PDB file of N, CA, C and O in Angstrom:
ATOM      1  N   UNK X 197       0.835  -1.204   0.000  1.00  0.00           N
ATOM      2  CA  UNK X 197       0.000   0.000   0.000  1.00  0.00           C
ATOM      3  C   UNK X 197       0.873   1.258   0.000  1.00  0.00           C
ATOM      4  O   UNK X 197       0.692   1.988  -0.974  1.00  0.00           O
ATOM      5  N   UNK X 198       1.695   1.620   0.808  1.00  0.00           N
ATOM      6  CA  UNK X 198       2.928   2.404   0.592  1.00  0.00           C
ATOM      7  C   UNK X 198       3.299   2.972  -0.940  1.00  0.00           C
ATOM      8  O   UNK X 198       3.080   4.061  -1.471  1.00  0.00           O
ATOM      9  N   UNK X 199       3.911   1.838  -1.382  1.00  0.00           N
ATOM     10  CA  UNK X 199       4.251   1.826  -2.717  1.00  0.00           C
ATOM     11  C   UNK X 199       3.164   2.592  -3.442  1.00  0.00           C
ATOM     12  O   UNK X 199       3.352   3.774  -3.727  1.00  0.00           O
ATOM     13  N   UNK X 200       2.239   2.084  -3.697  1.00  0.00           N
ATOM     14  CA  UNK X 200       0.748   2.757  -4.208  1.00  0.00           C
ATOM     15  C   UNK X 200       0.676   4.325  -4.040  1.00  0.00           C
ATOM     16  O   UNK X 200       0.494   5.134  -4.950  1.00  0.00           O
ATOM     17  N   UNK X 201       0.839   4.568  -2.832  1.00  0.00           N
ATOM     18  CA  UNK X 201       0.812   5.998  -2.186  1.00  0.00           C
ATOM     19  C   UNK X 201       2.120   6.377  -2.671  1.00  0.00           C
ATOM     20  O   UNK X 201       1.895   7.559  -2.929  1.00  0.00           O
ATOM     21  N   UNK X 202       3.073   6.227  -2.908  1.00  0.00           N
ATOM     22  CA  UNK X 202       4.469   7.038  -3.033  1.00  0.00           C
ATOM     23  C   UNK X 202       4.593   7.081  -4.432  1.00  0.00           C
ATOM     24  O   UNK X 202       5.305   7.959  -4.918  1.00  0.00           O
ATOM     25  N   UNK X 203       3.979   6.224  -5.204  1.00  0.00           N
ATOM     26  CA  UNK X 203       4.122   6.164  -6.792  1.00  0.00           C
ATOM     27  C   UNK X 203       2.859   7.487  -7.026  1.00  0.00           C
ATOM     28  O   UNK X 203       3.180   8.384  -7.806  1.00  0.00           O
ATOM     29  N   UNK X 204       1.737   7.558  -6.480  1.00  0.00           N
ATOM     30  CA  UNK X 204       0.732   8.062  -6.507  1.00  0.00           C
ATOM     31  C   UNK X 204       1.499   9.628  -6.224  1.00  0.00           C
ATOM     32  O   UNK X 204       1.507  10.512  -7.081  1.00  0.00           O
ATOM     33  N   UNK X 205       1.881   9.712  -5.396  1.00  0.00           N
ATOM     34  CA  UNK X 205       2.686  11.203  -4.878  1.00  0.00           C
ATOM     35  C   UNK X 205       3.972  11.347  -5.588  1.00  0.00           C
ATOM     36  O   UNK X 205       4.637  12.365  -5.398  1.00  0.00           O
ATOM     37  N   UNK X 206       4.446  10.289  -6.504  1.00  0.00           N
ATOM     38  CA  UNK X 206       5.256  10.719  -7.415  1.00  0.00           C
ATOM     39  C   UNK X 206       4.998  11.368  -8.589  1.00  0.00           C
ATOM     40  O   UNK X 206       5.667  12.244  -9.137  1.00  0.00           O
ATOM     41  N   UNK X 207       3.719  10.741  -9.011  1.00  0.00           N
ATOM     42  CA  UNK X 207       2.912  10.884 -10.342  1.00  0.00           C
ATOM     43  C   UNK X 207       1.999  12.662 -10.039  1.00  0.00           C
ATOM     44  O   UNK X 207       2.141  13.656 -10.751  1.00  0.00           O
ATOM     45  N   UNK X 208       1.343  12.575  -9.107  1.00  0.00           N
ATOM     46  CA  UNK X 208       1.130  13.694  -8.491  1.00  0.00           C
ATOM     47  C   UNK X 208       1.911  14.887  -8.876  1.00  0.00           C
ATOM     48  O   UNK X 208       1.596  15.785  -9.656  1.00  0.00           O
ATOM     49  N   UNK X 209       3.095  14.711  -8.116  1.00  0.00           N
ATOM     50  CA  UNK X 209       4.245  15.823  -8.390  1.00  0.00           C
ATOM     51  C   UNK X 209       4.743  15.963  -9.330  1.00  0.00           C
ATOM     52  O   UNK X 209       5.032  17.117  -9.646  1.00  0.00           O
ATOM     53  N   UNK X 210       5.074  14.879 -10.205  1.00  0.00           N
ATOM     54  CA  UNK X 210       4.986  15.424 -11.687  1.00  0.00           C
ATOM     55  C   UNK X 210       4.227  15.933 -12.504  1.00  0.00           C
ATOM     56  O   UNK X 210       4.442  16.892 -13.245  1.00  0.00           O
ATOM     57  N   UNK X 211       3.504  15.436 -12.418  1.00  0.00           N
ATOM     58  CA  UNK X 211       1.940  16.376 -13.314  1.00  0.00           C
ATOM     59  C   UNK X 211       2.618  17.782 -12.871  1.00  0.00           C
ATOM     60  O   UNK X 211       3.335  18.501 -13.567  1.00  0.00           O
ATOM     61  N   UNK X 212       2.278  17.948 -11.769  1.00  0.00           N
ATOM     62  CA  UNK X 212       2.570  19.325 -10.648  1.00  0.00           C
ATOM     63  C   UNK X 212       3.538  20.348 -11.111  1.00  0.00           C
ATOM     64  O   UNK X 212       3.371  21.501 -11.510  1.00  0.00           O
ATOM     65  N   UNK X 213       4.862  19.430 -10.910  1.00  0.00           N
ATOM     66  CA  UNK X 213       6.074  20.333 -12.056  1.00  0.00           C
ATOM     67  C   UNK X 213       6.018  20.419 -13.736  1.00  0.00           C
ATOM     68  O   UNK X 213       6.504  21.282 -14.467  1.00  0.00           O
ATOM     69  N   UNK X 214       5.275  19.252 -14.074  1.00  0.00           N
ATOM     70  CA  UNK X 214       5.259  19.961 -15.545  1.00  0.00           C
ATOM     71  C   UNK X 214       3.982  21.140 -15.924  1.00  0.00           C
ATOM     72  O   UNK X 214       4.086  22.021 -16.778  1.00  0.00           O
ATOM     73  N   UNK X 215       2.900  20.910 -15.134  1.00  0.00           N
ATOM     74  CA  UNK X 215       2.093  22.419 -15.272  1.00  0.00           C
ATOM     75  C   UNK X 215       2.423  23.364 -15.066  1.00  0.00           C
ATOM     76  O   UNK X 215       2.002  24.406 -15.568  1.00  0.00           O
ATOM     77  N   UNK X 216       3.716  23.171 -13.845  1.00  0.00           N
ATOM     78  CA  UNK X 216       4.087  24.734 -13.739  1.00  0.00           C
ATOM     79  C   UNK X 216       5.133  25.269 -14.700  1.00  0.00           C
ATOM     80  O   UNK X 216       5.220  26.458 -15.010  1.00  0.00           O
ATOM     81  N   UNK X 217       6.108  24.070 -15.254  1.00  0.00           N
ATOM     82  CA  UNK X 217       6.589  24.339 -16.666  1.00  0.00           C
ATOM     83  C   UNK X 217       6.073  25.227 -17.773  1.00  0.00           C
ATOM     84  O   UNK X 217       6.505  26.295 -18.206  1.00  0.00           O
ATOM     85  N   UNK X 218       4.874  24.383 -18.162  1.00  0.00           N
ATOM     86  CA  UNK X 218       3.752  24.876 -19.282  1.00  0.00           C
ATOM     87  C   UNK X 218       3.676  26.152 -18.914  1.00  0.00           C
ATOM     88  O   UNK X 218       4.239  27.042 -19.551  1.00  0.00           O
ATOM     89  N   UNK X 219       2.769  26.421 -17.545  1.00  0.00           N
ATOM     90  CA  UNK X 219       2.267  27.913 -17.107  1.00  0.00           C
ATOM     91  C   UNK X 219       3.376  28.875 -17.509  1.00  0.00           C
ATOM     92  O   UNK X 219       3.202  29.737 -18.370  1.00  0.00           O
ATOM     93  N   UNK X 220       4.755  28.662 -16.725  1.00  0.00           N
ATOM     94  CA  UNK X 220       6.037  29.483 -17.504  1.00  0.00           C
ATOM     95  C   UNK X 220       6.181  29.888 -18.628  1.00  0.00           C
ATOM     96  O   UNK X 220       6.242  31.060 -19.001  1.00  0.00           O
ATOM     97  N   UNK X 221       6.270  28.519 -19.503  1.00  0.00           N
ATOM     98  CA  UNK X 221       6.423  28.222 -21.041  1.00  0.00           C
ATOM     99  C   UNK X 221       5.253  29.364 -21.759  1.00  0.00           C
ATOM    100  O   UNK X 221       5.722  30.164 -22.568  1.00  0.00           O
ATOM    101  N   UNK X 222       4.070  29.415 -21.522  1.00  0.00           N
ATOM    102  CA  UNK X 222       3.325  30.480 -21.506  1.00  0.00           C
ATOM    103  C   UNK X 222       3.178  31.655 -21.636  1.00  0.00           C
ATOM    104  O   UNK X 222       2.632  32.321 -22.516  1.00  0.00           O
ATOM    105  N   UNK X 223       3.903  32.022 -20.333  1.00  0.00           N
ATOM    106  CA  UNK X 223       4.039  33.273 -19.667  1.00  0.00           C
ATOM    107  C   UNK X 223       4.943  33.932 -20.527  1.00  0.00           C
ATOM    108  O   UNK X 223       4.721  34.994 -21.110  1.00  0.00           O
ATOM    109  N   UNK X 224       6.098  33.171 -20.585  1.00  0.00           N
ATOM    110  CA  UNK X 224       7.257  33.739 -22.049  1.00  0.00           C
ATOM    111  C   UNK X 224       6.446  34.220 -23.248  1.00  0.00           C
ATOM    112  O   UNK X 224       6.273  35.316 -23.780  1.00  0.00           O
ATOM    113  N   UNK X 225       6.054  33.089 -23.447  1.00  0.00           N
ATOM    114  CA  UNK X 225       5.353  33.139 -25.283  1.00  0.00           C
ATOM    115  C   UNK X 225       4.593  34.234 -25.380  1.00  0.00           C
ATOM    116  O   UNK X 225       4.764  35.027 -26.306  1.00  0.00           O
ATOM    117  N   UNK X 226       3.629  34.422 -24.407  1.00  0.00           N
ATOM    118  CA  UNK X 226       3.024  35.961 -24.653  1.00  0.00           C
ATOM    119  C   UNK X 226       3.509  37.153 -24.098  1.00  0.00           C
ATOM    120  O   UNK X 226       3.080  38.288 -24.304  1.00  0.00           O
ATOM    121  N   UNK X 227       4.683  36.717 -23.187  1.00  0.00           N
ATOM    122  CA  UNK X 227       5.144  38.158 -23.060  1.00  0.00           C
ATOM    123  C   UNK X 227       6.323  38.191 -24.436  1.00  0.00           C
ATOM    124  O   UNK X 227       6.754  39.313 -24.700  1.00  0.00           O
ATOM    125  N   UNK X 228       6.727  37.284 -25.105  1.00  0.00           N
ATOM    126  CA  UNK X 228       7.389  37.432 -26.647  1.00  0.00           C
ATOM    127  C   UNK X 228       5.844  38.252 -27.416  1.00  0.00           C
ATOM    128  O   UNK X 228       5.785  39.453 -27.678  1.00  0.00           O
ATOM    129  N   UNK X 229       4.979  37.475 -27.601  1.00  0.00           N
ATOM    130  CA  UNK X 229       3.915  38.178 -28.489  1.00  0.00           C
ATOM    131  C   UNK X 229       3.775  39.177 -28.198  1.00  0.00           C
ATOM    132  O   UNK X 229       3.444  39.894 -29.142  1.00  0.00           O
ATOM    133  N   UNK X 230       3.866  39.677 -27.243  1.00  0.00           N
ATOM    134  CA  UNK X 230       3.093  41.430 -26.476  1.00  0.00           C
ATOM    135  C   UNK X 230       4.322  41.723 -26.777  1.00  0.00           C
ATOM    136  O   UNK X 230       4.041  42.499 -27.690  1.00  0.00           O
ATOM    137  N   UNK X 231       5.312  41.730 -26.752  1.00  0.00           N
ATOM    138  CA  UNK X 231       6.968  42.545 -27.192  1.00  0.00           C
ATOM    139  C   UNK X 231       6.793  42.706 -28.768  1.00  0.00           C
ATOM    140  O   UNK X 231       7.136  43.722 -29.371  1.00  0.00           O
ATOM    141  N   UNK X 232       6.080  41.311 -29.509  1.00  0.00           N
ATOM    142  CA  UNK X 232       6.436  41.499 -31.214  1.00  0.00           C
ATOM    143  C   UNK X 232       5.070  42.619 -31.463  1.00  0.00           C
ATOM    144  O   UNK X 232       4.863  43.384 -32.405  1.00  0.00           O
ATOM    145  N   UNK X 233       4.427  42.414 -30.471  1.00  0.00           N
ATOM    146  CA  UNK X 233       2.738  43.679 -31.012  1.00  0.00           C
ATOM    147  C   UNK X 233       3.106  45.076 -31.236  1.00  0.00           C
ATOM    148  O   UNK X 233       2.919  45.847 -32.177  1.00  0.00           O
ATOM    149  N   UNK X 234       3.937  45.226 -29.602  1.00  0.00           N
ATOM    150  CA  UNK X 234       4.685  46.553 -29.638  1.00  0.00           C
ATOM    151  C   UNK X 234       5.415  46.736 -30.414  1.00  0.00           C
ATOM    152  O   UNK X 234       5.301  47.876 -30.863  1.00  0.00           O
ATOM    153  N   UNK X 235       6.169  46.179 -30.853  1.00  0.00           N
ATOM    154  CA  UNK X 235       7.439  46.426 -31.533  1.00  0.00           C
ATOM    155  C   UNK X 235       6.949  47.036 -33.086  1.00  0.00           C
ATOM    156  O   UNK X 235       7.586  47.893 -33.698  1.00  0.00           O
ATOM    157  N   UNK X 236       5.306  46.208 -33.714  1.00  0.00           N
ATOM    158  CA  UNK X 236       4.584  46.417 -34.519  1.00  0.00           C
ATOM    159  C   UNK X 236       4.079  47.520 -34.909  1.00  0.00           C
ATOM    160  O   UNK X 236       4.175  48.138 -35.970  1.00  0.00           O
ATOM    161  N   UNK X 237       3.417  47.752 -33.755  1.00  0.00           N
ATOM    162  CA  UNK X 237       3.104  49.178 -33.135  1.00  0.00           C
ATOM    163  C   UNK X 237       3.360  50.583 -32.986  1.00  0.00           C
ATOM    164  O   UNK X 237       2.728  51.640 -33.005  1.00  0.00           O
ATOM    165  N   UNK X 238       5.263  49.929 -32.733  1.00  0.00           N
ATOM    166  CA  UNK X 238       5.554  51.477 -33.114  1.00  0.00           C
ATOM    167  C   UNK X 238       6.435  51.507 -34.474  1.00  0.00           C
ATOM    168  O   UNK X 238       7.233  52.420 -34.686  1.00  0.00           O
ATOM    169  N   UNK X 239       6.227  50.426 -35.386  1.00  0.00           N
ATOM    170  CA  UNK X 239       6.893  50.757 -36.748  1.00  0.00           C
ATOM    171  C   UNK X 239       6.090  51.362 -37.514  1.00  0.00           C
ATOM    172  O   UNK X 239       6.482  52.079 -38.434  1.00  0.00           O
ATOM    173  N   UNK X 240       4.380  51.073 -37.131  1.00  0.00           N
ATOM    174  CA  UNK X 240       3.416  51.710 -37.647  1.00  0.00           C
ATOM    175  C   UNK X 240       3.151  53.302 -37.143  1.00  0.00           C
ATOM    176  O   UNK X 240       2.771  54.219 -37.871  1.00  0.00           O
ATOM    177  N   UNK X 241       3.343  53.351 -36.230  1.00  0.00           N
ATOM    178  CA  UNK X 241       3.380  54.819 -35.788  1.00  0.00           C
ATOM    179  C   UNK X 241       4.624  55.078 -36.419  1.00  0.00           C
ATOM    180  O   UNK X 241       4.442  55.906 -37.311  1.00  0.00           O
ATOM    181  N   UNK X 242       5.691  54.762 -36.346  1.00  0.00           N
ATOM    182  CA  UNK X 242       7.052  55.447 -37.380  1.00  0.00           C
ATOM    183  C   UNK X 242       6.474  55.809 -38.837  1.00  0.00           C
ATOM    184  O   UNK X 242       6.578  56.908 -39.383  1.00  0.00           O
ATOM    185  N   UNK X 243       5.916  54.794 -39.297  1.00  0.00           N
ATOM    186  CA  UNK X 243       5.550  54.895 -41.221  1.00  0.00           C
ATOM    187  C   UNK X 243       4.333  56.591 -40.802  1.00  0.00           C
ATOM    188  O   UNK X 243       4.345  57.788 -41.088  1.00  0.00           O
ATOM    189  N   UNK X 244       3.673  55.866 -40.194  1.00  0.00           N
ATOM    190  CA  UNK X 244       2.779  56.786 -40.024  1.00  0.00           C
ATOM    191  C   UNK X 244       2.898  58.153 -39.545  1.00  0.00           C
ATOM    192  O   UNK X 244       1.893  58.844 -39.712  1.00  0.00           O
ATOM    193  N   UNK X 245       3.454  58.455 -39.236  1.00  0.00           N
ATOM    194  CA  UNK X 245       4.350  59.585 -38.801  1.00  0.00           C
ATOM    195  C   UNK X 245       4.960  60.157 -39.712  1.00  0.00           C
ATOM    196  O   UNK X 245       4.635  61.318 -39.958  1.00  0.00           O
ATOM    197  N   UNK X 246       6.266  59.381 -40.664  1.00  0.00           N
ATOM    198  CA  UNK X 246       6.963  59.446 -41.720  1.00  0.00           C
ATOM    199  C   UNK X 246       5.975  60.068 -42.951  1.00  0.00           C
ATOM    200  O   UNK X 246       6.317  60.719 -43.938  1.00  0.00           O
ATOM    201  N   UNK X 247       4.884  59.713 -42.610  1.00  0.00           N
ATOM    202  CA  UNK X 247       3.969  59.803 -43.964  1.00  0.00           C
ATOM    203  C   UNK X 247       3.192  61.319 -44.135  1.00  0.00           C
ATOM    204  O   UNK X 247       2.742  61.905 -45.120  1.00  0.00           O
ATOM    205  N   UNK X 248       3.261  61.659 -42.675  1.00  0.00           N
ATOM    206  CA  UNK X 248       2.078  62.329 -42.712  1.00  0.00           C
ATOM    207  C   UNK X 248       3.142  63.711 -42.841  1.00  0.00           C
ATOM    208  O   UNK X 248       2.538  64.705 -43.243  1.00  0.00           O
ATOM    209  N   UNK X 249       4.612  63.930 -42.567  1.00  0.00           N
ATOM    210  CA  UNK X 249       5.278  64.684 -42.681  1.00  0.00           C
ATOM    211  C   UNK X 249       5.506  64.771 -44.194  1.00  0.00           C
ATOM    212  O   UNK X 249       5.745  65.821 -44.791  1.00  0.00           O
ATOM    213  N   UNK X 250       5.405  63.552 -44.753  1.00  0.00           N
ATOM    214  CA  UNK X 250       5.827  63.683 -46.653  1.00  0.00           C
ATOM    215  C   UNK X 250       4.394  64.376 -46.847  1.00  0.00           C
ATOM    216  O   UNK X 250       4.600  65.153 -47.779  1.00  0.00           O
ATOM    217  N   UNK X 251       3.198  64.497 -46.508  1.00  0.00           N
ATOM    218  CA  UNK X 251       2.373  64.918 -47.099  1.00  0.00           C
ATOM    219  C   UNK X 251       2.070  66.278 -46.724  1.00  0.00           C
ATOM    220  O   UNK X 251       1.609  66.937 -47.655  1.00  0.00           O
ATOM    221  N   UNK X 252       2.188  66.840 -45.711  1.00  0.00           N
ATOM    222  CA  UNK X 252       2.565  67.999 -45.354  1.00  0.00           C
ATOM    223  C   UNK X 252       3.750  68.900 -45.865  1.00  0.00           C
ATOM    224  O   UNK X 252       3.654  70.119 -46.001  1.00  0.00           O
ATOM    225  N   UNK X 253       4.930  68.127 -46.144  1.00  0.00           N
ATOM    226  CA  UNK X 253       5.717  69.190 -46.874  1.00  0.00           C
ATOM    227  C   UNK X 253       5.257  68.780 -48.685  1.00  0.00           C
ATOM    228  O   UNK X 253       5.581  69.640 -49.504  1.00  0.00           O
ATOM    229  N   UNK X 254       4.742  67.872 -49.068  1.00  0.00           N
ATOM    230  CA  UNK X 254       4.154  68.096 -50.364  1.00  0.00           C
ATOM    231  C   UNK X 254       2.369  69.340 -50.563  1.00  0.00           C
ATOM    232  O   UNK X 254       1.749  69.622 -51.588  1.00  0.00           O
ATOM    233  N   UNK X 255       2.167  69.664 -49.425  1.00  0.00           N
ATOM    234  CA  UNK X 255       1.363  70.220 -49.378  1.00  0.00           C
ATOM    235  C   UNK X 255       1.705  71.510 -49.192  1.00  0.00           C
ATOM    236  O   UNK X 255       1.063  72.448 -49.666  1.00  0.00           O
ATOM    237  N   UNK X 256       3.013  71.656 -48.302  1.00  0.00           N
ATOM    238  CA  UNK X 256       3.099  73.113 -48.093  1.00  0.00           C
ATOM    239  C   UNK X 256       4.178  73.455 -49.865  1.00  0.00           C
ATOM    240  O   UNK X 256       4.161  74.592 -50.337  1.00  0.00           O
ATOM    241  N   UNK X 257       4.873  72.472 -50.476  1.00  0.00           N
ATOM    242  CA  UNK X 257       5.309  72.773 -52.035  1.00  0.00           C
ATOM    243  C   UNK X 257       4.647  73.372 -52.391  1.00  0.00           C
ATOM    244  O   UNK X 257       4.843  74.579 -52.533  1.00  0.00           O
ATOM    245  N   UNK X 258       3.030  72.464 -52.840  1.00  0.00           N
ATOM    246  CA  UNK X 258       2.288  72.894 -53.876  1.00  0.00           C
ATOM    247  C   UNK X 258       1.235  74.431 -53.258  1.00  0.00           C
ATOM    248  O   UNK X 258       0.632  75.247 -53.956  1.00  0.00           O
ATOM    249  N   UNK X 259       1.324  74.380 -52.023  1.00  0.00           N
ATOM    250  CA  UNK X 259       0.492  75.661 -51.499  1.00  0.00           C
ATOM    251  C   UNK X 259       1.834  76.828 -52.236  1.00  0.00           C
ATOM    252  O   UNK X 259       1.285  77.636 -52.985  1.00  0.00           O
ATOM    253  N   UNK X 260       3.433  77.045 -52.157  1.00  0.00           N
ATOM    254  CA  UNK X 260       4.434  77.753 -52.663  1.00  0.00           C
ATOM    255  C   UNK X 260       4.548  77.830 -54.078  1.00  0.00           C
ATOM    256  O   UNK X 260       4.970  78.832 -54.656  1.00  0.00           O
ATOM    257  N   UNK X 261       4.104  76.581 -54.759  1.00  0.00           N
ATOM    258  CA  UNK X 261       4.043  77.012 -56.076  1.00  0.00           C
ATOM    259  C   UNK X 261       2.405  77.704 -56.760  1.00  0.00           C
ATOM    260  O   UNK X 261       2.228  78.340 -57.799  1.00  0.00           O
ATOM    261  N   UNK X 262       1.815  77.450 -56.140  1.00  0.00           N
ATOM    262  CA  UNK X 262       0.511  78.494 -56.100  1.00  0.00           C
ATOM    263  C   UNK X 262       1.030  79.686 -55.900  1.00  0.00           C
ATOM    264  O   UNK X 262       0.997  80.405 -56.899  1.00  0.00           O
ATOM    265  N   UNK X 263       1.387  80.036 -55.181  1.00  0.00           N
ATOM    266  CA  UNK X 263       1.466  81.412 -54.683  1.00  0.00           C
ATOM    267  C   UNK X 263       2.844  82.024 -55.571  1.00  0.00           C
ATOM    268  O   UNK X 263       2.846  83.220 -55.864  1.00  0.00           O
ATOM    269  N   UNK X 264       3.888  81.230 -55.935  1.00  0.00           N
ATOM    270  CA  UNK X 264       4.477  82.001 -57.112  1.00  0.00           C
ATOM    271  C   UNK X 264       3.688  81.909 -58.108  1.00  0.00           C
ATOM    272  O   UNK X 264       3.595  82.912 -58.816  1.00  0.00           O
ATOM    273  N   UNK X 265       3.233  81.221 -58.312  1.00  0.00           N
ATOM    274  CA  UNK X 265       2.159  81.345 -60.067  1.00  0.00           C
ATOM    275  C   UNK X 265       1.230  82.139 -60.182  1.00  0.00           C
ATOM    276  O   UNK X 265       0.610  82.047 -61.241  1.00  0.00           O
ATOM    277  N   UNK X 266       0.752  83.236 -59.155  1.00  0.00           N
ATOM    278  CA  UNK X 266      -0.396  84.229 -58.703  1.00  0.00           C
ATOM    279  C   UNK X 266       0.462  85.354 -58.629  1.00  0.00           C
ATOM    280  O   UNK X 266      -0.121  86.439 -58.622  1.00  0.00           O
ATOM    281  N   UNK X 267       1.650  85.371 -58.573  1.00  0.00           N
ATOM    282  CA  UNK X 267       2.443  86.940 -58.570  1.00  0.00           C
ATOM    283  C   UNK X 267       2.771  87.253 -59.967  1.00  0.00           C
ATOM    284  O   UNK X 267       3.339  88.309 -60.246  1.00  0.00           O
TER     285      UNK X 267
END
């Protein structure tokens, strides 16, 4: 009966340590995903940013070549 019980509390504790493995294993993987979101995040705010300055100085061009073509 012993035996039974100590194999039982072996099996037990393993389950035990490999869930808390997994749970870890986990914990990484989405704190990797939440790092690659951000990282996403702000390349899109970079383009986006980048973009909105090209369209603003193509806007303030063509507002300058208006205004020489009116003098």
């Amino acid at each position: 009966m012993k035996k039974v019980i100590l194999g039982l509390m072996l099996i037990v504790g393993s389950l035990s340590f490999a869930n808390n493995r997994l749970d870890r294993g986990e914990q990484k993987f989405f704190e990797w995903q939440n790092s690659n979101l951000a990282k996403q995040e702000r390349a899109l705010d970079e383009n986006l940013s980048r973009k909105v300055k090209e369209t603003v100085s193509e806007d303030l061009l063509i507002e300058n070549e208006r205004g020489s073509a009116r003098r």
